[in-house]
Short mmCIF file of C-alpha atoms (C1' of nucleotides) in Angstrom, two decimals:
data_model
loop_
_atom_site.label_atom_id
_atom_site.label_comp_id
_atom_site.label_asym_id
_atom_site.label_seq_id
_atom_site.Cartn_x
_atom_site.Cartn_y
_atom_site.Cartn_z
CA UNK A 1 100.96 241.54 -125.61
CA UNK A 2 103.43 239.11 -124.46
CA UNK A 3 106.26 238.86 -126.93
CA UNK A 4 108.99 236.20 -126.50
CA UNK A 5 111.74 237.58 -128.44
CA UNK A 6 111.59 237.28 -132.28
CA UNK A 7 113.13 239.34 -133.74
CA UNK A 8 110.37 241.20 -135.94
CA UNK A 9 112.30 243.40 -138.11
CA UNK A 10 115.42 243.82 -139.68
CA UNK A 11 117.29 244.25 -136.50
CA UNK A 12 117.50 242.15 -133.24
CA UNK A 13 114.60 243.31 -130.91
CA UNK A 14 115.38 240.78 -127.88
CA UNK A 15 115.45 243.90 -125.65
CA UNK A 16 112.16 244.35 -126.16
CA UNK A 17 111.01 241.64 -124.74
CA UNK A 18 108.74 241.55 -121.78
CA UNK A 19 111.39 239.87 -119.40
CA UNK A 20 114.14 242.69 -120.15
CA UNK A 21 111.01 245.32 -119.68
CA UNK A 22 110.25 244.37 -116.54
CA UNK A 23 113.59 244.40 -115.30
CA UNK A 24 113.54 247.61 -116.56
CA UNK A 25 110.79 248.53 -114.09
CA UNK A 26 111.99 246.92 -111.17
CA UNK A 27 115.63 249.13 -111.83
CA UNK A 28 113.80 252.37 -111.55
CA UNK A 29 111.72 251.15 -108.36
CA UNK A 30 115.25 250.49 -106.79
CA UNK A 31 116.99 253.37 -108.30
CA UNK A 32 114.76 255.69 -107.13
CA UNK A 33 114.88 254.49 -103.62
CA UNK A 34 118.65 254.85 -103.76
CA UNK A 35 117.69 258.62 -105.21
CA UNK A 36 115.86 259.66 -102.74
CA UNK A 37 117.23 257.93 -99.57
CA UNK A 38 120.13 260.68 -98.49
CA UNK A 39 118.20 264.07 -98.92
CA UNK A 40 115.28 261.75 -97.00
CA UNK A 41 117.24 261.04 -94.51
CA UNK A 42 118.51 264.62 -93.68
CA UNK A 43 115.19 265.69 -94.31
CA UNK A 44 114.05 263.43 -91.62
CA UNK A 45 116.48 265.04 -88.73
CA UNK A 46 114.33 268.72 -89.90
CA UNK A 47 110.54 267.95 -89.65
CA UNK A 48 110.62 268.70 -93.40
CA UNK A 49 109.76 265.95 -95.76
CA UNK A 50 109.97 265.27 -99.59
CA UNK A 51 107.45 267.87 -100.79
CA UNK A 52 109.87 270.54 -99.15
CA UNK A 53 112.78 269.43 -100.79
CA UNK A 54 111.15 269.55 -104.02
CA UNK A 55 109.91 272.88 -103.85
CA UNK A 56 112.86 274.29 -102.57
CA UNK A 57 114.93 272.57 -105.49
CA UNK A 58 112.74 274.33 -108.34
CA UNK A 59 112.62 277.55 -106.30
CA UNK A 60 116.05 277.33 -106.63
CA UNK A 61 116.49 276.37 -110.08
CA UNK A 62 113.92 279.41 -111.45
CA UNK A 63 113.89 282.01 -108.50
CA UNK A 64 111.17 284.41 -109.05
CA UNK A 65 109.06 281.75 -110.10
CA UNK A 66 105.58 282.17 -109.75
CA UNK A 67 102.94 279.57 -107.74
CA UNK A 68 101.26 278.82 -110.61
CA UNK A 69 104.45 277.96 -112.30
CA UNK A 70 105.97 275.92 -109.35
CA UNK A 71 102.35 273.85 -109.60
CA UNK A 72 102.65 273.21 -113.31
CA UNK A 73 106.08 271.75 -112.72
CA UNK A 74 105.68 269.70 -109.59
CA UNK A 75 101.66 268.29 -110.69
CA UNK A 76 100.53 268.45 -107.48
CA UNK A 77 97.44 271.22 -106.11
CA UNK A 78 97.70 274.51 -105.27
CA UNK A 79 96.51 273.65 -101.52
CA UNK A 80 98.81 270.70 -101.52
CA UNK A 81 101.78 273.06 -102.20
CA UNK A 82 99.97 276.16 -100.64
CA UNK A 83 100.75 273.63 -97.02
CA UNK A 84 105.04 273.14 -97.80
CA UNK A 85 105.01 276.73 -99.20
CA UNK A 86 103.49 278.45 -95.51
CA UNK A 87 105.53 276.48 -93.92
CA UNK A 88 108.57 277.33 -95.78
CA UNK A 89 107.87 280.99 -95.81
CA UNK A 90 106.82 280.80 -91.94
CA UNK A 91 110.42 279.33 -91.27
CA UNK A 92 112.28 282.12 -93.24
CA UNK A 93 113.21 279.65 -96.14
CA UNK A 94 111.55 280.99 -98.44
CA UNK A 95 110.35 284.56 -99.64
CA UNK A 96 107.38 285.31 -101.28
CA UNK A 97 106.77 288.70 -103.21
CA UNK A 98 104.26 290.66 -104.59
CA UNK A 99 104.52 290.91 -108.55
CA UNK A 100 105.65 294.21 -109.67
CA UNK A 101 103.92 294.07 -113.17
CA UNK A 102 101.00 291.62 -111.84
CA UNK A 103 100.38 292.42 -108.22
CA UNK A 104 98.27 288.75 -108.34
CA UNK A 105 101.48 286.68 -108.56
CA UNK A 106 103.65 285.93 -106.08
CA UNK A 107 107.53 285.58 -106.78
CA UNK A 108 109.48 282.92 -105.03
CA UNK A 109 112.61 283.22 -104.28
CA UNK A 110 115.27 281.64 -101.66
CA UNK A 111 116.32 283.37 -98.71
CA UNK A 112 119.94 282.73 -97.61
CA UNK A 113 118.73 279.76 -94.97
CA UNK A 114 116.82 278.58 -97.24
CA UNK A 115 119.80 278.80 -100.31
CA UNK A 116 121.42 276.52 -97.74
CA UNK A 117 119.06 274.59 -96.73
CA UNK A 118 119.04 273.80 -100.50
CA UNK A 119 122.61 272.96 -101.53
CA UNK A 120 122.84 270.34 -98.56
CA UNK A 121 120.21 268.19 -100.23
CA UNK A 122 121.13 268.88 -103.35
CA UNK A 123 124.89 267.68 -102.68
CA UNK A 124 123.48 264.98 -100.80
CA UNK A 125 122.04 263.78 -103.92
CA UNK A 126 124.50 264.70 -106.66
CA UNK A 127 127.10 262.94 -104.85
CA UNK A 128 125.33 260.16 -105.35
CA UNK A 129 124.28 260.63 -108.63
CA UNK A 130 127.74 261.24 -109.71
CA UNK A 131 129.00 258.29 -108.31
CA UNK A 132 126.71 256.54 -110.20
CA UNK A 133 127.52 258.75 -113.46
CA UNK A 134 131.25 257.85 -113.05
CA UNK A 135 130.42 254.53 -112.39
CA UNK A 136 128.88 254.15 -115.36
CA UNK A 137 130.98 256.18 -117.88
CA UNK A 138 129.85 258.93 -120.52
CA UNK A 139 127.83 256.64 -122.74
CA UNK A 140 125.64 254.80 -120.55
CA UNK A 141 124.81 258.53 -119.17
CA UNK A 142 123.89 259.41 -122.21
CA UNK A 143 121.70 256.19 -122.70
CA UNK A 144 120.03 256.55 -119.45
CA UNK A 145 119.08 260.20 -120.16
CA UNK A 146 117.50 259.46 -123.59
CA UNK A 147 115.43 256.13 -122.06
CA UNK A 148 114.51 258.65 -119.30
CA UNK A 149 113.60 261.31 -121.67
CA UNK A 150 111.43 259.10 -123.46
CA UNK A 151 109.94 257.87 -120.90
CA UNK A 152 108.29 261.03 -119.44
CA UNK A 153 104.56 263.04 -120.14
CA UNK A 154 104.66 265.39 -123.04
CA UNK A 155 103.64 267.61 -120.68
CA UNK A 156 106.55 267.21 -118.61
CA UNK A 157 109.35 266.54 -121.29
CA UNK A 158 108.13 270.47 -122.33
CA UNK A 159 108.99 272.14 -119.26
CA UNK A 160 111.82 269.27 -118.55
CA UNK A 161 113.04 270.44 -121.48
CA UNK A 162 113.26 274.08 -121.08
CA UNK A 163 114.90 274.02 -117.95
CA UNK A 164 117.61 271.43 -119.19
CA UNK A 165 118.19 274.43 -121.86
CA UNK A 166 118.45 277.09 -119.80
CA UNK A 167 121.99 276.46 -118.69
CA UNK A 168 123.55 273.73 -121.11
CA UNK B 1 132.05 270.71 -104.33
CA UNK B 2 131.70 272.84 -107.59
CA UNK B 3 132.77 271.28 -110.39
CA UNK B 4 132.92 273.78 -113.24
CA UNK B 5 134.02 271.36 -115.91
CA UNK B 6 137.74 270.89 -116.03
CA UNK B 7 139.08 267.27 -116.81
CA UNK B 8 140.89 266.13 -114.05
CA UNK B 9 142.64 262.98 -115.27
CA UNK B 10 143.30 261.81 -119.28
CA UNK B 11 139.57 262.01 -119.83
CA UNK B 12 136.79 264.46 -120.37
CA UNK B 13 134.69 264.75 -117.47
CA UNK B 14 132.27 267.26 -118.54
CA UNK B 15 129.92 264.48 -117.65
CA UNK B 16 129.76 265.17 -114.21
CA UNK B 17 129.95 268.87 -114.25
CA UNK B 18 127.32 269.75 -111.27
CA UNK B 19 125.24 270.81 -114.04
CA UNK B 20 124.79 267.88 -115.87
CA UNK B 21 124.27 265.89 -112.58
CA UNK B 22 121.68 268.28 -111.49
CA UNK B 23 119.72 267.50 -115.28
CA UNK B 24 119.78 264.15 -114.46
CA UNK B 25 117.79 264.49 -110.89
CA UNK B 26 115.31 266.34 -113.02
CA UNK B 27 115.19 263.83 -115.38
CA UNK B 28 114.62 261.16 -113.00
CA UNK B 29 111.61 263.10 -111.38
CA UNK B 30 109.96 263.96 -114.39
CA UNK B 31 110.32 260.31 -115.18
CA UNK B 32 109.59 259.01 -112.40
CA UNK B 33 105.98 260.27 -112.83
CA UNK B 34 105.36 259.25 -116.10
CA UNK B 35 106.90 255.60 -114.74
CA UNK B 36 103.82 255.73 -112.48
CA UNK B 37 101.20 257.71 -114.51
CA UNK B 38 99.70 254.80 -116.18
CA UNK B 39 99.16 252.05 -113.49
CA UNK B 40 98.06 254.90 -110.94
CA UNK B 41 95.11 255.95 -113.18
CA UNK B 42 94.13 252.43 -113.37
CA UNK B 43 94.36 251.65 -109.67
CA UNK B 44 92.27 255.34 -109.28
CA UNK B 45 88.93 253.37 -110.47
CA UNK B 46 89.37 250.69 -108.38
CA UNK B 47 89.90 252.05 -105.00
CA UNK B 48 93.52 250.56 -104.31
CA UNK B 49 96.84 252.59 -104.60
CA UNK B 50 100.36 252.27 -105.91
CA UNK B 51 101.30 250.17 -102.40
CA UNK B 52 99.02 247.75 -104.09
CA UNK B 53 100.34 247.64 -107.19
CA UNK B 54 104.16 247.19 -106.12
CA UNK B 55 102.34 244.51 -103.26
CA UNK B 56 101.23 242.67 -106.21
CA UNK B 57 104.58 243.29 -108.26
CA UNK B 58 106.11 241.25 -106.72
CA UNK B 59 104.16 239.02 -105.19
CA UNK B 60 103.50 238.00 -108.42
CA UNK B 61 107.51 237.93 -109.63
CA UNK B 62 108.42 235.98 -106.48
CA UNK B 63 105.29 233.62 -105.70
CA UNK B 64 105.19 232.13 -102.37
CA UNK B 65 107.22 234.66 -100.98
CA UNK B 66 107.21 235.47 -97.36
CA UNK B 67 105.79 238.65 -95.84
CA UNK B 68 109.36 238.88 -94.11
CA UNK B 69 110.80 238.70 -97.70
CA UNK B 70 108.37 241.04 -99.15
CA UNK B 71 108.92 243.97 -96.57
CA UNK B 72 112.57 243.65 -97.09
CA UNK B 73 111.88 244.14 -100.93
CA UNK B 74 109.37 246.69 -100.71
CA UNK B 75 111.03 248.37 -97.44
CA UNK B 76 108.31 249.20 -95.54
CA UNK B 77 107.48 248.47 -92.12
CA UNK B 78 105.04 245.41 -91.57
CA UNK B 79 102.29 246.92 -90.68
CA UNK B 80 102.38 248.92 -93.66
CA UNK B 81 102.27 246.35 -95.92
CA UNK B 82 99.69 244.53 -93.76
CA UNK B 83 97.29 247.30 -94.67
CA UNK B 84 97.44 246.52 -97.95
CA UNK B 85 98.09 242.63 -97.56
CA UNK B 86 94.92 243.11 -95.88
CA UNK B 87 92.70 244.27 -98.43
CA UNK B 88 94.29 242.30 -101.45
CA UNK B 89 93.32 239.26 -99.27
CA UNK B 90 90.12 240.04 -97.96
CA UNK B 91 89.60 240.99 -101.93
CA UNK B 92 90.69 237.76 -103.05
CA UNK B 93 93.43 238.97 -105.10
CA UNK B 94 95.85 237.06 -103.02
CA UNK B 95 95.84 233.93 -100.76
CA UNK B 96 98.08 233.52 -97.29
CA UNK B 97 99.31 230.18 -96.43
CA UNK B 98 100.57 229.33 -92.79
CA UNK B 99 104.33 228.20 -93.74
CA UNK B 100 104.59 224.26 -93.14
CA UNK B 101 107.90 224.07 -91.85
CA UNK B 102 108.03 227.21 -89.96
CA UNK B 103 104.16 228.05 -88.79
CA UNK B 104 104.99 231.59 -88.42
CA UNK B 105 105.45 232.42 -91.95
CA UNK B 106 102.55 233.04 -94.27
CA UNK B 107 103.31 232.09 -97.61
CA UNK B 108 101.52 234.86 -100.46
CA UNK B 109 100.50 234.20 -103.93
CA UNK B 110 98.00 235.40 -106.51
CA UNK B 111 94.83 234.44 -107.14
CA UNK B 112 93.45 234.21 -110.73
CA UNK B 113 91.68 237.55 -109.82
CA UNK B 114 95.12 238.97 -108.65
CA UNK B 115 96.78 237.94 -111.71
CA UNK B 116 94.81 239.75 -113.87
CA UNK B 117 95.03 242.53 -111.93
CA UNK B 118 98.63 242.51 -112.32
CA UNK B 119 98.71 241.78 -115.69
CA UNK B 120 96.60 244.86 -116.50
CA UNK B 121 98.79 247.25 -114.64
CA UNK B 122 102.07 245.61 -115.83
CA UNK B 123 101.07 245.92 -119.48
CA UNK B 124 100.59 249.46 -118.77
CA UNK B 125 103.82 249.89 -117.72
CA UNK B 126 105.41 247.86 -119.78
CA UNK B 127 103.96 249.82 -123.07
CA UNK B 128 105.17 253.04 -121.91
CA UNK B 129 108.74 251.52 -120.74
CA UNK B 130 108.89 249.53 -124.47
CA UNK B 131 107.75 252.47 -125.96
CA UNK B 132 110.97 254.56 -124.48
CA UNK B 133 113.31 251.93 -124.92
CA UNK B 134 112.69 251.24 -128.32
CA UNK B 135 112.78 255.31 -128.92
CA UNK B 136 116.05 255.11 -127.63
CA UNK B 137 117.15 252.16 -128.41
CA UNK B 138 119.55 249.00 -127.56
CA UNK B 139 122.76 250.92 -126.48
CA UNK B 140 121.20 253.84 -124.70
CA UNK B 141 118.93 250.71 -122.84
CA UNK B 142 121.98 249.28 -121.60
CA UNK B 143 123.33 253.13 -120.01
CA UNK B 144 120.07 253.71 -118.82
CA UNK B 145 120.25 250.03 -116.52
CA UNK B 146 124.04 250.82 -115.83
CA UNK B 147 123.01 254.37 -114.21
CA UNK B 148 120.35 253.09 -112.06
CA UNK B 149 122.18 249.75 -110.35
CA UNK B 150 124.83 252.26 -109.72
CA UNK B 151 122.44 254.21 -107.86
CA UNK B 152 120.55 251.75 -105.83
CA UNK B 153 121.79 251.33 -102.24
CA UNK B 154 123.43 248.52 -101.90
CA UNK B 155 121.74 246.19 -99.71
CA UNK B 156 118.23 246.82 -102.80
CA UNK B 157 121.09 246.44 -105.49
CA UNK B 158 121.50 242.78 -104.30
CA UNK B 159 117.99 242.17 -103.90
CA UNK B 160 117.68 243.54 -107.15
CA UNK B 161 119.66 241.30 -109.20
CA UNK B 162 119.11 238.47 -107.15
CA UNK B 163 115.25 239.07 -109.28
CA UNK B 164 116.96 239.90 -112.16
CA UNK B 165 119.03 237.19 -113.04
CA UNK B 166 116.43 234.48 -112.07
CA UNK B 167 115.25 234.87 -115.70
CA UNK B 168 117.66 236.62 -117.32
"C1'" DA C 1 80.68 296.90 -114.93
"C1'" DC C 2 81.86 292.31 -115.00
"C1'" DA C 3 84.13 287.98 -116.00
"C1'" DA C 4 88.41 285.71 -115.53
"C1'" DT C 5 92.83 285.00 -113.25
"C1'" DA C 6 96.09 284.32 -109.30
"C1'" DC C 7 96.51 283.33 -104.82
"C1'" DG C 8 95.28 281.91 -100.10
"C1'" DT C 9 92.48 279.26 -96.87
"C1'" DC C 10 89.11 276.12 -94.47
"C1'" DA C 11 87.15 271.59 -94.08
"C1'" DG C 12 87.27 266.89 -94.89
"C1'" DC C 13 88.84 262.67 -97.06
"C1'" DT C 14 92.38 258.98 -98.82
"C1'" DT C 15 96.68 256.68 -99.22
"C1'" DT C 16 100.65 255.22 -97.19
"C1'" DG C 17 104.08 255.80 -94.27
"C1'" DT C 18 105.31 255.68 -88.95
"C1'" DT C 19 105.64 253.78 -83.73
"C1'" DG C 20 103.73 251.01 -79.94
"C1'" DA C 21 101.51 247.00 -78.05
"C1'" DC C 22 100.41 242.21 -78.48
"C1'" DA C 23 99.70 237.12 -79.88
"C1'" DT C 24 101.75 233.14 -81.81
"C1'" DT C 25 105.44 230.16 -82.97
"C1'" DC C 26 110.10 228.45 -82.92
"C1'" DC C 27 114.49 227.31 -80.96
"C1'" DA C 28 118.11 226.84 -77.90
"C1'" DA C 29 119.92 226.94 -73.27
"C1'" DC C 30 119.22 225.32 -69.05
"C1'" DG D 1 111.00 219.09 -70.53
"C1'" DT D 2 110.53 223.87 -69.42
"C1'" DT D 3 111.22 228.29 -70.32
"C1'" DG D 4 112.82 232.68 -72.06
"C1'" DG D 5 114.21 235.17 -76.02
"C1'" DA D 6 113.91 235.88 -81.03
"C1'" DA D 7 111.16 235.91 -85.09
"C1'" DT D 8 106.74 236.47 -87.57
"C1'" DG D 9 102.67 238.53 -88.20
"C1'" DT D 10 98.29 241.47 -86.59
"C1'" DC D 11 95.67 245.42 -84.47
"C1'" DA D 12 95.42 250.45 -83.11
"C1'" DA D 13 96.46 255.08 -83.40
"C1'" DC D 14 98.88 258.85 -85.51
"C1'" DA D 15 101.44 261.85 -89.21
"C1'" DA D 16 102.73 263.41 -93.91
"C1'" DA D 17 101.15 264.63 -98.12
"C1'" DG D 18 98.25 263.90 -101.71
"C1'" DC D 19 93.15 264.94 -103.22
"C1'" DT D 20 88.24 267.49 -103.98
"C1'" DG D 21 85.13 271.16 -103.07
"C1'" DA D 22 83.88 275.71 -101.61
"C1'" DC D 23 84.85 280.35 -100.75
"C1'" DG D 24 87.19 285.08 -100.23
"C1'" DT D 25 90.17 288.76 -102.00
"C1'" DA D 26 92.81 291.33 -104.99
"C1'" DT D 27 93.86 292.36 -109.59
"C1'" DT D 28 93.47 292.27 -114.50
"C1'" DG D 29 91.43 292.68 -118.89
"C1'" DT D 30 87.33 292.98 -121.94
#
DNA sequence: ACAATACGTCAGCTTTGTTGACATTCCAAC
DNA sequence: GTTGGAATGTCAACAAAGCTGACGTATTGT
């Protein structure tokens, strides 16, 4: 398990080693503090919390979505959701419609207050995001995409991927 | 606030189109889960939780620490952590020391039961994180760590390579 | 007709965050 | 030397958001 830095192939390995791992793990602990901390913190002034901004972002990103589809994304329950969704659609945020072809599902969409509600996270956080991008420059992007990439569920890397496709 | 892509100084900024800043929130969620998949099904059998786990983190990285020091890492409140400090200790997975200089403090550190807890749910971490950086290997590494100090706040940025470059 | 699917809901539990109140200890000003 | 404020840590009660399990209803498809 432990490995101290060898290099055990051809090429040099030492950022493999458990030391630069680890500091690989306490970076996203940090880093995902610092990514969630502004939309938190508007959230905060709203009686909304996390699980709100979340579904509103994916709502967003595929409107029409179904609930089934929202729960295969975000990995949480139905009832879990089923409690941010009422609220949501309770508070106008969100719409929820009958399917026209499956009258079971239910199609999400945003309503204007809730389109809003959604870009003031959102900018919230991709200001901050691309600070950090420009910060870092084009290539270490691109590095920090692939180790995240890698890093996910199959599951999720499937339906990670097909949204990432949709539009670029 | 919409940037549709046009370079704005001598280089290509395509990078930080809204669009590709928007990919790279997703990525971080969908990575984010898989960062914690592995530890959390682990700490499922044994009736403790991923408070635990980072408790023991870094308890373990920064032996002897402080529960001042530790709430400013993990930040929490106190009594938060206490809940878990708690249990670990009444567990035996970690021992409290009144401070000798300063009789307020309790000093924390790991028992031999606590270290092996750690060390199971830090190898599990670690395989996945190895696993992605060494799909992605030593350049894209050194992005993905660039990205994510530049998006820590700034007061966890210090406290974060204030840890990192004890070893490094 | 009947089984399966999609959605909503109720009840109850766990984890982990919060604020408020309180005891102990230290230190510095008086 | 006493004392009052700051710092450290603990106990109690509550809230957000996850979970399981059970059940009802409408719709679909075999």
């Amino acid at each position: 398990m432990a490995q101290s830095g060898q290099p055990s192939t051809g090429q040099n390995l030492l950022f493999l080693t458990d030391e630069q791992v680890r500091v690989g793990i306490e970076a996203m602990f940090f880093a995902y503090r610092g990514f969630t901390a502004d939309p938190d913190r508007i959230l905060a002034t709203k009686a909304y919390g996390r699980a709100h901004h979340r579904a509103v972002h994916f709502i967003h990103r595929s409107p029409g979505t179904t609930v089934n589809n929202l729960l295969a994304i975000l990995g949480v329950t139905k009832q879990s959701l089923n409690r941010v969704l009422r609220t949501l659609i309770a508070d106008g945020l969100v719409s929820s419609t009958v399917g026209r072809v499956d009258k079971r599902e239910r199609h999400l969409h945003l309503t204007d207050a809730g389109a809003a509600l959604e870009r003031e996270l959102s900018d919230a956080q991709r200001d901050r995001m691309r600070s950090a991008y420009r910060a870092a420059g084009p290539e270490a992007v691109a590095g920090f995409r692939e180790v995240l990439e890698a890093m996910m569920d199959e599951d999720m890397r499937l339906q990670y991927v097909a949204m990432r496709d949709k539009t670029e």
